[in-house]
Short mmCIF file of C-alpha atoms in Angstrom, two decimals:
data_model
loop_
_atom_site.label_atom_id
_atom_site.label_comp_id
_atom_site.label_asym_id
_atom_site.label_seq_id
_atom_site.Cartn_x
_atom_site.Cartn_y
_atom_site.Cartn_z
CA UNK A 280 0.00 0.00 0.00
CA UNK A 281 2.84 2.40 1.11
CA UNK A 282 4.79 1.35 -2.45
CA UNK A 283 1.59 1.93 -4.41
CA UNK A 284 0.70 5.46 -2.48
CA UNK A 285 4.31 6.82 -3.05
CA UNK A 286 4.25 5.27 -6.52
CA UNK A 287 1.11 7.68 -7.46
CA UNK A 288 2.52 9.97 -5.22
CA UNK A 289 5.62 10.13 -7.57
CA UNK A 290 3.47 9.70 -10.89
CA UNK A 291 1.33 12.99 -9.70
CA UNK A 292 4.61 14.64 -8.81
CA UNK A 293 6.19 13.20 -12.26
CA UNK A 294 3.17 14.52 -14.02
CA UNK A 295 2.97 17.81 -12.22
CA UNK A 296 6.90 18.59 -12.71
CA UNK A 297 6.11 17.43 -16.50
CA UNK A 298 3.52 19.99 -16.93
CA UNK A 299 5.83 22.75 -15.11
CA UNK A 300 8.56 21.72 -17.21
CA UNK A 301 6.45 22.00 -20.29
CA UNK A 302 4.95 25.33 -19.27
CA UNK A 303 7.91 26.78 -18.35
CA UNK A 304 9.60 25.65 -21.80
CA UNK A 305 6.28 27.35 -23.53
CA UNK A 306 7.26 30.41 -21.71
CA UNK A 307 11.14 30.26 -22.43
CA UNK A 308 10.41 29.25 -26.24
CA UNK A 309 7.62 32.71 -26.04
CA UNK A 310 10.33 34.80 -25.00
CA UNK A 311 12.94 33.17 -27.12
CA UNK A 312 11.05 34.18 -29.92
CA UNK A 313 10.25 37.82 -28.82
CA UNK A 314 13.66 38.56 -28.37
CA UNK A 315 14.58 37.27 -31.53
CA UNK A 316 11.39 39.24 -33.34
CA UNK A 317 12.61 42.36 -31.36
CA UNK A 318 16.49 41.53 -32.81
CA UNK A 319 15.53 40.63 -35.64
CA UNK A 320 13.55 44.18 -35.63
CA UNK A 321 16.49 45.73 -34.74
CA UNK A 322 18.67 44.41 -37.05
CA UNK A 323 16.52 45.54 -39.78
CA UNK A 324 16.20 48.58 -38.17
CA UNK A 325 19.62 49.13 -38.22
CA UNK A 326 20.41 47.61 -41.32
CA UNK A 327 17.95 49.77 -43.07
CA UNK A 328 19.94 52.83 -40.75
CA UNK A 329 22.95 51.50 -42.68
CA UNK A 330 21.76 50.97 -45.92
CA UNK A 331 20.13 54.83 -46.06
CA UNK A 332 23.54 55.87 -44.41
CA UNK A 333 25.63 54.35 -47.45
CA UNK A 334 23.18 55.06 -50.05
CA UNK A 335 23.52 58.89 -48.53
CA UNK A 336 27.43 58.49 -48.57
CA UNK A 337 26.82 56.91 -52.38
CA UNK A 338 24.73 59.88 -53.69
CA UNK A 339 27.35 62.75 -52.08
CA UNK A 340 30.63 61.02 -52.92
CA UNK A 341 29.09 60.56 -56.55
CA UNK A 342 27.61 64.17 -56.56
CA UNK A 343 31.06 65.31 -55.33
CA UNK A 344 32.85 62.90 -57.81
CA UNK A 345 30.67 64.96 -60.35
CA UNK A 346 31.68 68.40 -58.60
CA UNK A 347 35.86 67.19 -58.39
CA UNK A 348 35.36 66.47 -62.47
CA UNK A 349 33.86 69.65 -62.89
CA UNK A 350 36.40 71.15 -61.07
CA UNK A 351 39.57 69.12 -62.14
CA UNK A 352 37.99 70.34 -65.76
CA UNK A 353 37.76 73.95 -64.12
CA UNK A 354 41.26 73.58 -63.09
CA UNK A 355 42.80 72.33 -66.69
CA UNK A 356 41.21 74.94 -68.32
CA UNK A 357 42.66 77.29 -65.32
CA UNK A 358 45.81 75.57 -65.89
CA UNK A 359 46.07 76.36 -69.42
CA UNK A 360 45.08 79.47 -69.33
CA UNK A 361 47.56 80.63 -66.21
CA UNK A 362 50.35 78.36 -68.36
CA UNK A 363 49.40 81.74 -70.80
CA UNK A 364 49.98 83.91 -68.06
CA UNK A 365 53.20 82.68 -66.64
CA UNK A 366 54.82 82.76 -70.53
CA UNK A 367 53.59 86.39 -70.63
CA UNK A 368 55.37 87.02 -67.04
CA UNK A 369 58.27 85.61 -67.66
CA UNK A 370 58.20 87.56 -70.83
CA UNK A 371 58.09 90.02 -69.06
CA UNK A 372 60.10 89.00 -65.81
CA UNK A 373 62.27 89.70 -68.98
CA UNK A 374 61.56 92.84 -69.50
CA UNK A 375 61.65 94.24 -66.31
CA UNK A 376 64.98 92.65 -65.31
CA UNK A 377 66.70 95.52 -66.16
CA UNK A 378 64.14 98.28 -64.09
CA UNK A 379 64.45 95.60 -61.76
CA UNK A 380 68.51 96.01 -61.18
CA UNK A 381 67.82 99.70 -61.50
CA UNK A 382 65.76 100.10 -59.13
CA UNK A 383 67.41 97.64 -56.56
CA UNK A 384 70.47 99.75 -57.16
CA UNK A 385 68.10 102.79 -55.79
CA UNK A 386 67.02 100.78 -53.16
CA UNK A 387 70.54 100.25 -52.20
CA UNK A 388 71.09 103.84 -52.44
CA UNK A 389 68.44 104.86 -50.42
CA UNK A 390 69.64 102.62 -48.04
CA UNK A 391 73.24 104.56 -47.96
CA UNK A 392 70.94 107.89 -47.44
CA UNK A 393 68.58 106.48 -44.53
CA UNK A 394 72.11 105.42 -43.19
CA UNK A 395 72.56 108.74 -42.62
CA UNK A 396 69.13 109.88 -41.97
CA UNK A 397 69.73 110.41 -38.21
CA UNK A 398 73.02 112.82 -39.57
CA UNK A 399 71.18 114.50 -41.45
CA UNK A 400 68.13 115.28 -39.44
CA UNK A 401 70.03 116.72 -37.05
CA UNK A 402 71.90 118.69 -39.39
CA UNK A 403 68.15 119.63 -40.72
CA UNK A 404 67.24 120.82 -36.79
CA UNK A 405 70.49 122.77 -36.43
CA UNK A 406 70.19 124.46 -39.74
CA UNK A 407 66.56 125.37 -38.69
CA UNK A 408 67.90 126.79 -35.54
CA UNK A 409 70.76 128.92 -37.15
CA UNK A 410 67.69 129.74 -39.85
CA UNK A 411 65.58 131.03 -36.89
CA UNK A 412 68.67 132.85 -35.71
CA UNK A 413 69.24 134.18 -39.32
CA UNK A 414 65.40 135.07 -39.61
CA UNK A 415 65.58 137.08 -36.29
CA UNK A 416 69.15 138.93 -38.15
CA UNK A 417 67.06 139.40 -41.17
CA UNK A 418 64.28 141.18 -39.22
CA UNK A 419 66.88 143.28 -37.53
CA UNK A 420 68.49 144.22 -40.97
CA UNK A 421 65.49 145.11 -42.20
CA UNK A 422 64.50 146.95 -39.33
CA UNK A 423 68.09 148.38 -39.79
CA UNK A 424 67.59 148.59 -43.57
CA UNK A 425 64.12 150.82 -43.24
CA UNK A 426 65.57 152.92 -40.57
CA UNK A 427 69.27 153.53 -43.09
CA UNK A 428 67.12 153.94 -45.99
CA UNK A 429 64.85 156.79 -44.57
CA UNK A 430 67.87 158.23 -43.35
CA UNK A 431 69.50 157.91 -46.80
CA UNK A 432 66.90 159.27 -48.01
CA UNK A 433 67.13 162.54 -45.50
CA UNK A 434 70.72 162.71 -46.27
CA UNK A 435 69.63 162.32 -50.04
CA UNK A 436 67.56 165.07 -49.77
CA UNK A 437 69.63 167.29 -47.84
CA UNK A 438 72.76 165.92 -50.40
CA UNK A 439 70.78 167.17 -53.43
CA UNK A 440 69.96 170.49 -51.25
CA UNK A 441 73.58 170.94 -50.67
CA UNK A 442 74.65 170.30 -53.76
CA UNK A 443 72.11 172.59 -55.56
CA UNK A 444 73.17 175.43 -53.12
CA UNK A 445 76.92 174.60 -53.58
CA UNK A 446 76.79 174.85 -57.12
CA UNK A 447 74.52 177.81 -56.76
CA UNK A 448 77.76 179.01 -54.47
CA UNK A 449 80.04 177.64 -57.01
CA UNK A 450 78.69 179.53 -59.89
CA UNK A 451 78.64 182.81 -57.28
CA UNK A 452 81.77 182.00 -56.37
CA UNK A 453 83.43 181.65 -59.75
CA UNK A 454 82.04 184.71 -61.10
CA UNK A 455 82.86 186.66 -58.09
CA UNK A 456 86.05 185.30 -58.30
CA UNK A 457 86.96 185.85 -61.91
CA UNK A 458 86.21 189.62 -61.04
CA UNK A 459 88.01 189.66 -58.12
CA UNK A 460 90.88 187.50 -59.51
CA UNK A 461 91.00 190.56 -62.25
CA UNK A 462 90.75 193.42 -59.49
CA UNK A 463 93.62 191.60 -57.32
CA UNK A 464 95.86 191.20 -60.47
CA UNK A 465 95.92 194.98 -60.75
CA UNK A 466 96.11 195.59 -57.04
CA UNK A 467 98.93 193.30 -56.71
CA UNK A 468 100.90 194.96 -59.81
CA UNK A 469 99.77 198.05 -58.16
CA UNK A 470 101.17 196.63 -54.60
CA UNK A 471 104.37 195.16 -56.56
CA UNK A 472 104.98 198.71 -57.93
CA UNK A 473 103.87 200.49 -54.73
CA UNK A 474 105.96 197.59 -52.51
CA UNK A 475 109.12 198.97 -54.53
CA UNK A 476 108.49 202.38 -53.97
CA UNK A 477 108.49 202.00 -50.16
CA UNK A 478 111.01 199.44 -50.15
CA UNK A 479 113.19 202.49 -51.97
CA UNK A 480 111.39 204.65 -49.66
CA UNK A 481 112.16 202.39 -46.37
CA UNK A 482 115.68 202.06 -47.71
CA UNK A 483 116.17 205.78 -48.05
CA UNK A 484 114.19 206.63 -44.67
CA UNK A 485 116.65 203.97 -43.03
CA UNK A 486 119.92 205.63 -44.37
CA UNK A 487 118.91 208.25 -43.04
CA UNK A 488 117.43 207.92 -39.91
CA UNK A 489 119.71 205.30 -39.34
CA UNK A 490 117.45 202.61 -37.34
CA UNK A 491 118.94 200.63 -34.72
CA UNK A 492 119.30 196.79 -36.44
CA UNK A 493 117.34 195.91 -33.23
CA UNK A 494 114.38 197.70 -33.84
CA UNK A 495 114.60 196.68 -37.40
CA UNK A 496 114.71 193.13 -36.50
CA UNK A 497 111.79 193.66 -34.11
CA UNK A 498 109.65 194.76 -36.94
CA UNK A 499 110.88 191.60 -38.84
CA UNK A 500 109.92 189.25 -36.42
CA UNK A 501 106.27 190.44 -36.02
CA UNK A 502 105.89 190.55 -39.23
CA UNK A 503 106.91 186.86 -39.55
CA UNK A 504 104.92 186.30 -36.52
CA UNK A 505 101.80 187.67 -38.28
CA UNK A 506 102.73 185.40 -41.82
CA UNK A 507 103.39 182.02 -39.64
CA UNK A 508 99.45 182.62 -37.71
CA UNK A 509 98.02 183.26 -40.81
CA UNK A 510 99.75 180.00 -42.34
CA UNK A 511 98.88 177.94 -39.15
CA UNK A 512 94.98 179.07 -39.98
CA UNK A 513 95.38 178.11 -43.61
CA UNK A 514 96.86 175.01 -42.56
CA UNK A 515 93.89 174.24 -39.79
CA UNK A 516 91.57 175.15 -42.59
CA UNK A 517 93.06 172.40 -44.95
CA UNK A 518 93.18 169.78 -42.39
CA UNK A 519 89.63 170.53 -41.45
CA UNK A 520 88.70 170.13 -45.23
CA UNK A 521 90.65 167.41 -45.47
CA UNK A 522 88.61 165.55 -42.22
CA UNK A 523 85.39 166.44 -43.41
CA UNK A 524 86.25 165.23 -47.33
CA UNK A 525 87.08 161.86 -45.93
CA UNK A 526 84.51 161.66 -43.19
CA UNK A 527 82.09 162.24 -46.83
CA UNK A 528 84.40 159.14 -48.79
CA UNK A 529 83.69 157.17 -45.60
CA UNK A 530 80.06 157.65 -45.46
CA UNK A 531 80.02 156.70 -49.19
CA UNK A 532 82.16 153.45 -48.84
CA UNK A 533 80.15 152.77 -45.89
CA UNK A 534 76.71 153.47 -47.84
CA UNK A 535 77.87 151.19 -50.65
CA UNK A 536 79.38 148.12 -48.75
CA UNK A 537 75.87 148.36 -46.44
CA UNK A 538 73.73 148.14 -50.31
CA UNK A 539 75.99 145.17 -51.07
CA UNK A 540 75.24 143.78 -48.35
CA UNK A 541 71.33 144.05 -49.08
CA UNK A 542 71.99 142.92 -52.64
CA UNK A 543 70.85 146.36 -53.83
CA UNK A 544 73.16 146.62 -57.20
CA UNK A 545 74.66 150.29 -57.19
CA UNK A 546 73.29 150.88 -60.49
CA UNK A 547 69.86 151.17 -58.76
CA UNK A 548 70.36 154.32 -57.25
CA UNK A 549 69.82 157.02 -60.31
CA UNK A 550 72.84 159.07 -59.23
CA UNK A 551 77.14 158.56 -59.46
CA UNK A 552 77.88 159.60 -55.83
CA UNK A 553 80.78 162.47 -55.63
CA UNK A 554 83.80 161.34 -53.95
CA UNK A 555 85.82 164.53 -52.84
CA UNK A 556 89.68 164.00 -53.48
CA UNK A 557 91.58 164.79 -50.25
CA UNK A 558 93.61 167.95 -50.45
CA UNK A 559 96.76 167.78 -52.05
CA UNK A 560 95.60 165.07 -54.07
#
């Protein structure tokens, strides 16, 4: 009895573990086969991803395949034409070899001159100074210049006045002269004659009235006295002359080197001033 209880006991529990074993297989073999629909979903999925991917990488690597011919054709005809070009530059590369040298020999001359650009600049700020300086002197000359010419042309003025009344003097003079030059020759041929009269005269009154020598000598001696004054004035007279004629030659030179100086030419002036020979010249 206990072998045939435990033997259904162990057919029920054979039969129940059958029926778990089956159900659970039903339920592995379900979700076997939803994971393999859902990878095999996938897959396509992403195969599909893939394929579009590709077929996009296809179409733009042929478009740009078409776009590099196009442009490699671009290029060729580019190339030929700058193959143009670069014979016509070298042509004239050529041509301007010679400009070229010339003007790189500039360049190497300028380069000598900026080398002594600094030199140079300061030679440019000193001459500006000593031009500031020399514009200042300028201003003073000219200053100096107005003041001398409205002098000069005071002393012009009273020059020609001078000169109008000294020939006006001259003319006096000369006539005056002439007469008197005719009135003194007669007086002195009348003095001559009348001089030897007295000195006959003086010689008789001095035989007789025998003079002391003394006295005689006396009378000599002022007379001399009253010749050597009157010779000492003519002689003050003529130096006096002879200062003021130079003092005039000196004002001239002075006038003249000072126009020179101006850069006035001497020509300029309308008149040949008068330079007044020192006496005795």
């Amino acid at each position: 009895e206990m072998d045939g209880k435990y033997s259904r006991k162990m057919q029920a529990l054979r039969e129940e573990m059958d029926l778990r074993r089956k159900t659970e297989i039903h339920e592995l073999e379900e979700r076997k086969n939803n994971q393999i629909s859902e990878l095999i979903e996938k897959h396509e999925r992403a195969f599909s991803d893939i394929k579009n991917y590709y077929n996009d990488i296809t179409a733009k690597n042929l478009s740009l395949i078409s776009l590099l011919k196009e442009q490699v054709e671009e290029m060729k005809k580019k190339e030929i034409v700058l193959e143009k070009e670069k014979m016509d530059v070298v042509l004239q590369n050529k041509e301007l070899t010679e400009p070229l040298q010339q003007a790189q020999d500039q360049v190497a001359e300028l380069q000598k001159k900026l080398a002594h650009y600094d030199k140079d600049k300061e030679s440019l700020m000193n001459s500006k100074a000593r031009l500031k300086i020399a514009q200042k002197e300028m201003k003073d000359l000219q200053w100096e210049h107005e003041v001398l010419e409205q002098r000069f042309s005071k002393v012009q003025a009273e020059r020609d006045e001078l000169y109008q009344k000294f020939t006006k003097a001259i003319n006096e003079v000369q006539q005056k002269t002439g007469f008197k030059n005719l009135l003194l020759e007669r007086k002195l041929q009348g003095l001559l004659s009348l001089l030897e009269q007295k000195e006959v005269e003086l010689g008789e009154v001095m035989a007789v009235s025998k003079l002391d020598p003394s006295a005689l000598s006396m009378v000599s001696h002022k007379l001399k006295d009253v010749l050597h004054s009157k010779n000492d004035t003519i002689q003050d007279l003529q130096l006096q002359l002879a200062r003021v004629c130079k003092a005039h030659n000196d004002m001239l030179q002075t006038f003249e080197a000072k126009l020179t100086a101006f850069g006035i030419p001497l020509d300029n002036l309308g008149f040949q001033p008068l330079a007044f020979p020192l006496p005795g010249q």
